[in-house]
Amino acid sequence: MVLKVFFPTCCSSAESGILIGRWISEQNSAVILAVVHFPFIPGQVKQYLSQVQQVTKIKVSVLGSWSNSKQEKEESLSKFLEDLGTIFAHEPWIQISKERDSKFWSCSTLQKESNNSKEEEIILVYYDQRKVMLSQLHPPMDTTADRKADDASKLAAVFDTVANSKILFMTDRYDDGPIKLTHWQSDGVEASIIVELLKQASVPACLLLTFLLSLTSVVCKNRMLKYWPLSFLWSKLSTCEQLDHRLQHLQIISSSKKAQNQTQLMRKANIFVSLLIDVALGILLMSWLYRKNRIGHLADTLIPVADHVAKELQDLLQWLMGAPAGLKMNRALDQVLGRFFLYHIHLWISYIHLMSPFIEMILWYVGLSTCLGLTVALCILSDIIALLTFHIYCFYVYGARLYCLKVYGLSSLWRLFRGKKWNVLRQRVDSCSYDLDQLFIGTLLFTILLFLLPTTALYYLVFTLLRLLVVVVQGLIHLLVNLIDSLPLYSIILRLCRSYRLAAGVKFRVLEQMHGKPLRLLMQINPLSYGSVVQTYSLPTYSCYPKDSWTSLCKKLFLGELIYPWKHKGEKQD
């Protein structure tokens, strides 16, 4: 069986000593973690390794010897390094020697039973210890491939060994301990003053945030919000839903509970960066709105736009009350419906002009809420569109109810002609006998409804199209909000700046190959693709809109059932 030795590149220039690491017997592999160089006392080395094992829960032991002939005279040292195998009992005893003035290394194993150096096929794999320790190896996305999953589990053992040995890398050459190690942090422990200051400042910041969240939760749990209409508005307005969603994010960030694994840590980091960028974009939008009196210009533009929309609706209704596209409508019903909708438009124009003196003040206070984030501002825009097009929604509801009434009336009367009826208790169509009077009245009603259906259907079609146009605009806004909420910005930035932190696998590059010498490979990390990063670390989002299938949506439109812009409790979703 081939022996694989994973050797850190940072130890290639280390002084002669002994190799400590983990032996993975299932893979016949040795993961070298550090080099303990002379002078040392074997008893102290064993005691130090037992302490490391208690902390890391990894069986770290002395695996062999390391000889650097560039710095030592190997004639006097080679025998001593071989004799160390009798002190540190490990099978096999790995001997790695860096030859002087040569790029090839010699690597052999010593079997204790025969006490001879056995030349077997050995692969020497170099790896960047810092990158492997900081990286997170992700399982393959294609879980059906058994071979890929098996290879990933073998690599995971190597990555976990290095990642869980952080305590081993916390000692450097400046420590006064009896053991001198060479690893990736042996020249000095990597640290950042900015990171340490942020850690110190995060404690009072989290306490303040927790206090503010507790006050907010007390306000949200107030009984006044549980009564109608406040409870209805809180559950239906997208702004309230987004604020509740962001409050949950703040609770996750300010939680004192430590992240249990890398996934939870990445989720917290993604939420924090998403909130930070969202608020920064909201503040930029607020500064743009309050510069050069843009709020006043927006308020002055809003009333003419509303008047223009109302005028276009009046022209549309006048067209429907005539002969639209040459169609002959029922004149009496056409006039009744047209005047009914024209009266509603008149009421809407009066309402807009009544509110015109207060619109600038309302927009001024609404603009302040953009400091809560760009997503909150977009949700407010969606709610404003819903309020400004409330008359279109009312027209759609009136037309849909009238059309639905006629469609269900015609279907019920059609069953009457066939001697059927709908059984409400058993939810099925049963046979039924009708007398002559019932059939006569049913025929009259069927004829009336059938000839009035085209007029009603035309009004329903026009206002349904207008309603769908408003829903599409609001849907695009909510798609943008969901994109900002779900996009794992921290993971994407990490993939862009430090791609090795998100590892999808590894690739091996052949360095040298010579007969009689071990094959030397360089292990390089393959980063996750951007699509996999988004798929793995995307944040959960809320959606106040029902997720109907296209079949269910077309069925509702054909039968005249209302398409609500919010979810209903107990509503079945396809």
Coordinates of C-alpha atoms in Angstrom, one line a residue:
M1 CA 0.0 0.0 0.0
V2 CA 1.3 3.5 -0.8
L3 CA 2.3 5.6 2.1
K4 CA 1.2 9.3 1.9
V5 CA 3.0 11.8 3.9
F6 CA 1.5 15.3 4.1
F7 CA 4.3 17.7 4.9
P8 CA 3.8 21.4 5.6
T9 CA 5.8 23.7 3.3
C10 CA 6.7 26.0 6.3
C11 CA 8.8 23.2 7.8
S12 CA 11.0 22.6 4.7
S13 CA 13.7 24.9 6.1
A14 CA 13.4 23.8 9.7
E15 CA 16.3 22.5 11.7
S16 CA 16.7 18.8 12.2
G17 CA 14.4 17.2 14.8
I18 CA 11.4 15.0 15.2
L19 CA 8.1 15.1 13.3
I20 CA 4.9 15.3 15.3
G21 CA 1.5 14.8 13.7
R22 CA -1.3 12.4 13.3
W23 CA -1.2 8.9 11.8
I24 CA -4.4 7.9 9.9
S25 CA -4.2 4.2 9.7
E26 CA -7.3 3.8 7.5
Q27 CA -5.7 5.8 4.7
N28 CA -2.0 4.7 5.5
S29 CA -1.3 8.5 5.7
A30 CA 0.7 10.7 8.0
V31 CA -0.2 14.3 8.5
I32 CA 2.9 16.2 9.8
L33 CA 1.9 19.2 11.9
A34 CA 5.2 20.5 13.3
V35 CA 8.9 19.8 13.8
V36 CA 10.4 19.7 17.3
H37 CA 14.1 20.5 16.9
F38 CA 16.9 20.1 19.3
P39 CA 17.6 20.3 22.1
F40 CA 14.6 18.6 23.8
I41 CA 13.9 16.1 26.6
P42 CA 11.7 13.1 25.4
G43 CA 9.7 13.1 28.6
Q44 CA 8.7 16.7 28.2
V45 CA 7.8 16.1 24.6
K46 CA 5.5 13.2 25.6
Q47 CA 3.9 15.3 28.3
Y48 CA 3.3 18.2 25.9
L49 CA 1.7 15.9 23.3
S50 CA -0.6 14.4 25.9
Q51 CA -1.7 17.9 26.9
V52 CA -2.4 18.7 23.2
Q53 CA -4.4 15.4 22.9
Q54 CA -6.6 16.4 25.8
V55 CA -7.5 19.8 24.3
T56 CA -7.8 18.8 20.6
K57 CA -9.1 15.3 21.0
I58 CA -6.7 14.2 18.2
K59 CA -4.2 11.5 18.7
V60 CA -1.0 13.6 18.1
S61 CA 2.2 11.6 18.4
V62 CA 5.8 11.5 17.2
L63 CA 5.8 10.0 13.7
G64 CA 9.5 10.1 12.7
S65 CA 12.6 12.2 12.3
W66 CA 13.5 15.1 10.1
S67 CA 17.0 15.7 8.9
N68 CA 18.2 19.0 7.3
S69 CA 21.7 18.4 5.9
K70 CA 22.0 22.0 4.9
Q71 CA 22.5 22.9 8.6
E72 CA 23.7 19.8 10.2
K73 CA 26.4 17.2 9.6
E74 CA 24.3 14.1 9.0
E75 CA 27.1 11.6 9.5
S76 CA 27.0 12.2 13.3
L77 CA 23.3 12.8 13.5
S78 CA 21.7 10.2 11.3
K79 CA 22.3 7.3 13.8
F80 CA 20.9 9.4 16.6
L81 CA 17.7 10.2 14.7
E82 CA 17.2 6.5 14.0
D83 CA 17.6 5.6 17.6
L84 CA 14.8 8.0 18.6
G85 CA 12.4 5.5 17.1
T86 CA 13.1 3.2 20.1
I87 CA 12.1 6.0 22.5
F88 CA 9.0 7.2 20.7
A89 CA 7.2 3.9 19.8
H90 CA 5.4 4.4 16.5
E91 CA 4.9 2.0 13.6
P92 CA 6.2 2.8 11.0
W93 CA 8.9 5.3 11.9
I94 CA 9.2 7.8 9.1
Q95 CA 12.6 9.3 8.2
I96 CA 12.7 12.3 5.9
S97 CA 16.0 13.8 4.9
K98 CA 16.6 17.0 2.9
E99 CA 19.8 16.4 0.9
R100 CA 22.4 19.0 0.5
D101 CA 22.6 20.8 -2.8
S102 CA 19.8 18.8 -4.2
K103 CA 16.1 19.5 -4.8
F104 CA 15.2 15.8 -4.2
W105 CA 14.4 14.5 -0.7
S106 CA 14.9 11.0 0.6
C107 CA 12.0 9.5 2.6
S108 CA 11.9 6.0 4.1
T109 CA 10.2 4.0 6.8
L110 CA 11.8 2.0 9.5
Q111 CA 10.0 -1.1 10.8
K112 CA 10.7 -1.9 14.4
E113 CA 10.4 -5.6 14.0
S114 CA 13.1 -6.0 11.3
N115 CA 15.1 -2.9 12.5
N116 CA 15.9 -2.2 8.8
S117 CA 15.1 0.8 6.7
K118 CA 12.4 -0.4 4.3
E119 CA 12.2 1.4 0.9
E120 CA 8.5 1.4 -0.1
E121 CA 6.5 3.5 -2.4
I122 CA 6.1 6.9 -0.7
I123 CA 4.3 10.0 -1.9
L124 CA 5.4 13.2 -0.3
V125 CA 2.6 15.8 -0.4
Y126 CA 3.3 19.4 0.4
Y127 CA 0.6 21.6 1.8
D128 CA 0.2 25.2 2.9
Q129 CA -0.5 24.8 6.6
R130 CA -2.0 28.3 7.1
K131 CA -4.5 27.9 4.2
V132 CA -5.5 24.4 5.2
M133 CA -6.1 25.4 8.8
L134 CA -8.2 28.5 7.9
S135 CA -10.1 26.8 5.1
Q136 CA -13.5 25.1 5.4
L137 CA -13.8 22.0 3.2
H138 CA -17.3 21.7 1.8
P139 CA -18.8 18.3 0.8
P140 CA -19.4 17.8 -3.0
M141 CA -22.7 19.2 -4.3
D142 CA -23.2 16.0 -6.3
T143 CA -24.0 13.6 -3.4
T144 CA -24.8 10.8 -5.8
A145 CA -21.2 10.2 -6.7
D146 CA -19.9 7.7 -4.2
R147 CA -16.3 8.1 -5.3
K148 CA -16.4 11.9 -4.8
A149 CA -17.9 11.5 -1.4
D150 CA -15.2 8.9 -0.4
D151 CA -12.4 11.2 -1.6
A152 CA -14.0 14.2 0.2
S153 CA -14.1 12.1 3.5
K154 CA -10.4 11.3 3.1
L155 CA -9.5 15.0 2.6
A156 CA -11.8 16.0 5.4
A157 CA -9.6 13.9 7.8
V158 CA -6.5 15.9 6.8
F159 CA -8.3 19.3 7.0
D160 CA -9.9 18.5 10.3
T161 CA -6.5 17.4 11.7
V162 CA -4.9 20.7 10.9
A163 CA -7.9 22.8 11.8
N164 CA -8.3 21.2 15.3
S165 CA -4.7 21.6 16.1
K166 CA -4.8 25.3 16.7
I167 CA -3.4 25.0 20.2
L168 CA -0.3 23.5 18.7
F169 CA 0.3 26.6 16.6
M170 CA 0.0 29.1 19.4
T171 CA 3.6 28.7 20.5
D172 CA 6.4 30.5 18.7
R173 CA 10.1 30.8 18.9
Y174 CA 9.8 33.7 21.4
D175 CA 8.2 31.5 24.1
D176 CA 10.4 30.5 27.0
G177 CA 9.1 26.9 27.0
P178 CA 11.4 23.9 26.9
I179 CA 10.1 22.8 23.5
K180 CA 10.8 24.6 20.3
L181 CA 8.5 24.0 17.4
T182 CA 8.5 24.9 13.7
H183 CA 5.1 25.5 12.1
W184 CA 3.4 28.2 10.2
Q185 CA 3.2 30.6 13.2
S186 CA 6.6 29.7 14.7
D187 CA 8.0 33.2 13.7
G188 CA 5.2 34.9 15.6
V189 CA 1.5 34.4 16.2
E190 CA -0.6 36.1 13.6
A191 CA -2.8 38.8 15.0
S192 CA -4.4 42.1 14.1
I193 CA -4.7 45.2 16.3
I194 CA -7.9 46.2 14.5
V195 CA -9.5 42.8 15.1
E196 CA -8.6 42.9 18.8
L197 CA -10.0 46.4 19.2
L198 CA -13.2 45.3 17.5
K199 CA -13.5 42.3 19.8
Q200 CA -13.1 44.6 22.8
A201 CA -15.7 47.0 21.4
S202 CA -18.2 44.3 20.5
V203 CA -19.0 43.4 24.1
P204 CA -20.5 46.8 25.1
A205 CA -22.0 47.2 21.6
C206 CA -23.8 43.8 22.0
L207 CA -25.0 44.7 25.5
L208 CA -26.5 48.0 24.2
L209 CA -28.1 46.3 21.2
T210 CA -29.6 43.6 23.4
F211 CA -31.1 46.4 25.7
L212 CA -32.6 48.2 22.7
L213 CA -33.9 44.9 21.3
S214 CA -35.6 44.1 24.6
L215 CA -37.3 47.5 24.6
T216 CA -38.4 46.9 21.0
S217 CA -39.8 43.4 21.8
V218 CA -41.8 44.9 24.7
V219 CA -43.3 47.4 22.3
C220 CA -44.0 44.8 19.7
K221 CA -45.7 42.5 22.3
N222 CA -48.0 45.3 23.4
R223 CA -51.6 44.3 23.5
M224 CA -52.7 47.3 21.4
L225 CA -51.0 45.7 18.4
K226 CA -53.1 42.6 18.8
Y227 CA -56.4 44.4 18.2
W228 CA -57.9 45.1 14.8
P229 CA -57.0 47.1 12.7
L230 CA -53.4 47.3 14.0
S231 CA -53.0 43.5 13.9
F232 CA -54.2 43.5 10.3
L233 CA -51.8 46.3 9.2
W234 CA -48.9 44.7 11.0
S235 CA -49.5 41.3 9.3
K236 CA -50.2 42.7 5.8
L237 CA -47.8 45.7 5.3
S238 CA -44.5 44.6 3.8
T239 CA -42.7 47.3 5.8
C240 CA -43.8 45.7 9.1
E241 CA -42.8 42.2 7.8
Q242 CA -39.3 43.5 6.8
L243 CA -38.8 45.2 10.2
D244 CA -39.8 42.0 11.9
H245 CA -37.3 40.1 9.7
R246 CA -34.5 42.5 10.5
L247 CA -35.3 42.4 14.2
Q248 CA -34.8 38.6 14.1
H249 CA -31.4 39.2 12.4
L250 CA -30.4 41.6 15.1
Q251 CA -31.3 39.1 17.8
I252 CA -29.1 36.5 16.1
I253 CA -26.2 38.9 15.9
S254 CA -26.5 40.2 19.5
S255 CA -27.0 36.7 20.9
S256 CA -24.3 35.8 23.5
K257 CA -24.5 32.1 22.5
K258 CA -21.4 31.0 20.7
A259 CA -21.6 29.5 17.2
Q260 CA -21.4 25.8 17.4
N261 CA -19.9 25.1 14.0
Q262 CA -18.6 26.9 10.9
T263 CA -22.0 27.1 9.3
Q264 CA -23.5 29.1 12.1
L265 CA -20.5 31.3 12.3
M266 CA -20.7 32.1 8.5
R267 CA -24.5 32.7 8.9
K268 CA -23.9 35.3 11.6
A269 CA -21.2 36.9 9.6
N270 CA -23.4 37.0 6.5
I271 CA -26.3 38.6 8.5
F272 CA -24.0 41.2 10.0
V273 CA -22.5 42.2 6.6
S274 CA -25.9 42.2 5.0
L275 CA -27.3 44.5 7.7
L276 CA -24.3 46.8 7.6
I277 CA -24.4 47.2 3.8
D278 CA -28.2 47.5 3.9
V279 CA -28.1 50.3 6.4
A280 CA -25.2 52.0 4.6
L281 CA -27.2 52.0 1.3
G282 CA -30.2 53.4 3.2
I283 CA -28.2 56.2 4.7
L284 CA -26.8 57.1 1.2
L285 CA -30.4 57.1 -0.1
M286 CA -31.5 59.3 2.7
S287 CA -28.7 61.8 2.1
W288 CA -29.6 61.9 -1.6
L289 CA -33.3 62.5 -0.8
Y290 CA -32.7 65.4 1.6
R291 CA -30.2 67.1 -0.7
K292 CA -31.4 69.9 -3.0
N293 CA -35.0 69.6 -1.7
R294 CA -35.7 66.4 -3.6
I295 CA -38.5 65.5 -1.2
G296 CA -40.4 68.7 -2.1
H297 CA -39.9 68.0 -5.8
L298 CA -41.2 64.5 -5.3
A299 CA -44.2 65.7 -3.5
D300 CA -45.0 68.3 -6.2
T301 CA -44.7 65.5 -8.9
L302 CA -46.9 63.0 -7.0
I303 CA -50.2 64.9 -7.4
P304 CA -49.9 65.5 -11.2
V305 CA -49.0 61.9 -11.7
A306 CA -52.1 60.8 -9.6
D307 CA -54.3 63.1 -11.7
H308 CA -52.8 61.8 -14.9
V309 CA -53.5 58.1 -13.9
A310 CA -57.1 59.1 -12.8
K311 CA -57.6 60.8 -16.2
E312 CA -56.4 57.8 -18.1
L313 CA -58.7 55.6 -16.1
Q314 CA -61.6 57.9 -16.9
D315 CA -60.8 57.7 -20.6
L316 CA -60.6 53.9 -20.4
L317 CA -64.0 53.7 -18.7
Q318 CA -65.5 56.1 -21.3
W319 CA -64.1 53.7 -24.0
L320 CA -65.6 50.7 -22.3
M321 CA -69.0 52.4 -22.0
G322 CA -69.2 52.9 -25.7
A323 CA -68.4 50.1 -28.2
P324 CA -64.9 48.8 -27.2
A325 CA -63.1 47.2 -30.2
G326 CA -66.5 47.1 -32.0
L327 CA -68.1 44.7 -29.5
K328 CA -71.7 45.1 -28.7
M329 CA -72.2 45.1 -25.0
N330 CA -75.4 45.1 -22.8
R331 CA -76.0 48.9 -22.7
A332 CA -77.8 49.0 -19.4
L333 CA -75.3 47.0 -17.5
D334 CA -72.5 48.8 -19.3
Q335 CA -73.7 52.2 -18.2
V336 CA -74.3 51.1 -14.6
L337 CA -70.8 49.6 -14.2
G338 CA -69.2 52.6 -16.0
R339 CA -70.9 55.2 -13.8
F340 CA -70.2 53.2 -10.7
F341 CA -66.4 53.1 -11.4
L342 CA -66.4 56.7 -12.5
Y343 CA -67.9 57.7 -9.2
H344 CA -65.1 55.8 -7.4
I345 CA -62.5 57.6 -9.5
H346 CA -64.1 61.0 -8.5
L347 CA -63.9 60.0 -4.9
W348 CA -60.2 59.0 -5.3
I349 CA -59.3 62.3 -6.9
S350 CA -61.0 64.2 -4.1
Y351 CA -59.2 62.1 -1.5
I352 CA -55.8 62.8 -3.2
H353 CA -56.4 66.6 -3.4
L354 CA -57.6 66.6 0.2
M355 CA -54.3 65.0 1.3
S356 CA -52.1 67.1 -1.0
P357 CA -51.1 69.7 1.8
F358 CA -49.8 66.9 4.0
I359 CA -48.0 64.8 1.4
E360 CA -44.7 66.6 1.6
M361 CA -44.7 66.3 5.4
I362 CA -45.5 62.6 5.1
L363 CA -42.8 62.0 2.6
W364 CA -40.3 63.9 4.8
Y365 CA -41.0 61.6 7.8
V366 CA -41.0 58.5 5.5
G367 CA -37.6 59.5 4.2
L368 CA -36.2 59.4 7.7
S369 CA -37.0 55.7 7.9
T370 CA -34.6 54.9 5.1
C371 CA -31.8 55.0 7.7
L372 CA -33.1 51.6 8.8
G373 CA -31.9 50.2 5.5
L374 CA -32.5 50.1 1.8
T375 CA -34.8 47.1 2.1
V376 CA -37.0 49.0 4.5
A377 CA -37.1 51.9 2.0
L378 CA -38.1 49.5 -0.8
C379 CA -40.8 48.0 1.3
I380 CA -42.2 51.4 2.1
L381 CA -42.2 52.2 -1.6
S382 CA -44.1 49.0 -2.2
D383 CA -46.7 49.9 0.4
I384 CA -47.0 53.5 -1.1
I385 CA -47.7 52.0 -4.5
A386 CA -50.3 49.7 -2.9
L387 CA -52.0 52.8 -1.3
L388 CA -51.8 54.9 -4.4
T389 CA -53.4 52.2 -6.5
F390 CA -56.0 51.2 -4.0
H391 CA -58.8 52.3 -6.3
I392 CA -57.4 49.9 -9.0
Y393 CA -57.5 47.1 -6.5
C394 CA -61.1 48.0 -5.6
F395 CA -62.1 48.0 -9.3
Y396 CA -60.5 44.6 -9.6
V397 CA -62.3 43.2 -6.5
Y398 CA -65.7 44.5 -7.8
G399 CA -65.2 43.1 -11.3
A400 CA -63.8 39.8 -10.0
R401 CA -66.7 39.2 -7.5
L402 CA -69.3 40.0 -10.1
Y403 CA -67.6 37.8 -12.7
C404 CA -67.1 35.0 -10.2
L405 CA -70.8 35.2 -9.2
K406 CA -71.9 34.8 -12.8
V407 CA -69.4 32.0 -13.6
Y408 CA -70.5 29.9 -10.6
G409 CA -74.1 30.7 -11.3
L410 CA -73.8 29.5 -14.8
S411 CA -72.0 26.3 -13.8
S412 CA -74.7 25.6 -11.2
L413 CA -77.5 26.1 -13.7
W414 CA -75.7 24.0 -16.2
R415 CA -75.8 21.1 -13.7
L416 CA -79.5 21.8 -13.3
F417 CA -80.1 21.1 -17.0
R418 CA -78.3 17.8 -16.7
G419 CA -80.2 16.7 -13.6
K420 CA -77.2 17.1 -11.3
K421 CA -76.4 19.1 -8.2
W422 CA -73.4 19.8 -6.0
N423 CA -73.4 17.9 -2.7
V424 CA -71.9 20.3 -0.2
L425 CA -71.4 17.7 2.5
R426 CA -69.7 15.0 0.4
Q427 CA -68.0 17.5 -1.9
R428 CA -69.2 15.8 -5.1
V429 CA -71.8 16.0 -7.9
D430 CA -74.9 13.9 -7.3
S431 CA -78.0 13.2 -9.4
C432 CA -81.1 15.1 -8.6
S433 CA -84.7 15.3 -10.0
Y434 CA -86.2 18.8 -10.7
D435 CA -89.8 19.8 -11.4
L436 CA -91.0 21.9 -14.4
D437 CA -91.1 25.2 -12.5
Q438 CA -87.5 24.8 -11.3
L439 CA -86.3 24.0 -14.9
F440 CA -88.2 27.1 -16.2
I441 CA -86.8 29.5 -13.7
G442 CA -83.3 28.0 -14.2
T443 CA -83.6 28.5 -18.0
L444 CA -84.5 32.1 -17.5
L445 CA -81.7 32.8 -15.1
F446 CA -79.2 30.9 -17.3
T447 CA -80.2 33.0 -20.3
I448 CA -79.9 36.3 -18.4
L449 CA -76.5 35.4 -16.9
L450 CA -75.2 34.1 -20.2
F451 CA -76.0 37.3 -22.1
L452 CA -74.7 39.6 -19.3
L453 CA -71.5 37.6 -19.0
P454 CA -69.5 39.3 -21.9
T455 CA -70.0 42.8 -20.5
T456 CA -68.9 41.7 -17.0
A457 CA -66.0 39.6 -18.4
L458 CA -64.7 42.6 -20.4
Y459 CA -64.6 44.9 -17.3
Y460 CA -63.1 42.0 -15.3
L461 CA -60.4 41.5 -17.9
V462 CA -59.4 45.1 -18.1
F463 CA -59.1 45.7 -14.4
T464 CA -57.4 42.3 -13.9
L465 CA -54.7 43.4 -16.3
L466 CA -54.3 46.7 -14.5
R467 CA -54.1 44.8 -11.2
L468 CA -51.6 42.4 -12.5
L469 CA -49.4 45.3 -13.7
V470 CA -49.4 46.7 -10.2
V471 CA -48.6 43.2 -8.7
V472 CA -45.7 42.8 -11.2
V473 CA -44.2 46.1 -10.1
Q474 CA -44.5 45.2 -6.5
G475 CA -43.2 41.7 -7.2
L476 CA -40.0 43.2 -8.8
I477 CA -39.5 45.4 -5.7
H478 CA -39.9 42.4 -3.4
L479 CA -37.5 40.3 -5.6
L480 CA -34.9 43.0 -5.0
V481 CA -35.6 43.0 -1.3
N482 CA -35.3 39.2 -1.1
L483 CA -32.1 39.4 -3.1
I484 CA -30.5 41.8 -0.6
D485 CA -31.8 39.8 2.3
S486 CA -30.7 36.4 1.1
L487 CA -27.4 37.3 -0.6
P488 CA -24.4 36.0 1.5
L489 CA -22.3 39.1 1.0
Y490 CA -19.6 38.1 3.5
S491 CA -19.1 34.7 1.8
I492 CA -18.9 36.3 -1.6
I493 CA -16.3 38.8 -0.3
L494 CA -14.4 36.0 1.3
R495 CA -14.5 34.0 -1.9
L496 CA -13.2 37.1 -3.8
C497 CA -10.4 38.1 -1.4
R498 CA -9.4 34.8 0.2
S499 CA -10.7 32.0 -2.0
Y500 CA -8.9 29.3 0.0
R501 CA -11.2 29.9 3.0
L502 CA -14.0 28.2 1.1
A503 CA -12.6 25.0 -0.3
A504 CA -14.5 22.7 -2.7
G505 CA -11.6 20.2 -2.9
V506 CA -7.9 20.0 -3.8
K507 CA -5.7 19.5 -6.8
F508 CA -2.2 18.0 -6.9
R509 CA 0.6 19.3 -9.0
V510 CA 3.7 17.2 -9.6
L511 CA 6.9 18.9 -8.5
E512 CA 9.6 16.3 -9.1
Q513 CA 9.6 12.6 -9.9
M514 CA 12.8 10.5 -10.1
H515 CA 13.4 6.8 -9.9
G516 CA 14.4 5.8 -6.4
K517 CA 13.1 9.0 -4.9
P518 CA 9.6 9.7 -3.4
L519 CA 7.1 11.4 -5.7
R520 CA 6.7 15.0 -4.6
L521 CA 3.3 16.6 -5.0
L522 CA 2.0 20.1 -4.1
M523 CA -1.5 20.2 -2.8
Q524 CA -3.5 23.3 -3.8
I525 CA -7.0 24.2 -2.7
N526 CA -9.8 24.4 -5.2
P527 CA -12.2 27.2 -4.1
L528 CA -15.9 27.0 -4.3
S529 CA -17.6 28.5 -7.4
Y530 CA -19.6 31.7 -6.8
G531 CA -22.8 29.8 -7.6
S532 CA -22.0 27.2 -5.0
V533 CA -21.2 29.9 -2.4
V534 CA -24.6 31.5 -3.0
Q535 CA -26.4 28.2 -2.9
T536 CA -24.6 27.0 0.3
Y537 CA -24.7 30.2 2.4
S538 CA -27.8 32.0 1.1
L539 CA -29.9 33.4 4.0
P540 CA -33.5 32.5 4.6
T541 CA -36.0 35.2 3.6
Y542 CA -39.6 36.0 4.3
S543 CA -42.3 36.3 1.6
C544 CA -45.7 37.9 2.3
Y545 CA -46.9 36.9 -1.1
P546 CA -48.5 33.5 -1.8
K547 CA -46.5 31.2 -3.9
D548 CA -49.0 29.8 -6.3
S549 CA -48.2 27.6 -9.3
W550 CA -48.9 28.8 -12.8
T551 CA -51.7 26.3 -13.0
S552 CA -53.4 27.5 -9.8
L553 CA -52.9 31.2 -10.9
C554 CA -54.5 30.6 -14.3
K555 CA -57.4 28.7 -12.7
K556 CA -58.0 31.6 -10.3
L557 CA -57.9 34.1 -13.1
F558 CA -60.3 32.1 -15.2
L559 CA -62.8 31.5 -12.4
G560 CA -62.6 35.0 -11.1
E561 CA -61.1 34.1 -7.7
L562 CA -59.3 36.9 -6.0
I563 CA -55.5 37.0 -6.1
Y564 CA -54.6 38.4 -2.7
P565 CA -51.3 40.3 -2.3
W566 CA -50.7 38.5 1.0
K567 CA -50.9 35.0 2.5
H568 CA -53.9 33.7 4.3
K569 CA -53.9 31.4 7.3
G570 CA -54.8 27.9 6.3
E571 CA -54.5 28.6 2.6
K572 CA -53.2 25.6 0.7
Q573 CA -50.3 26.4 -1.6
D574 CA -49.6 24.3 -4.6

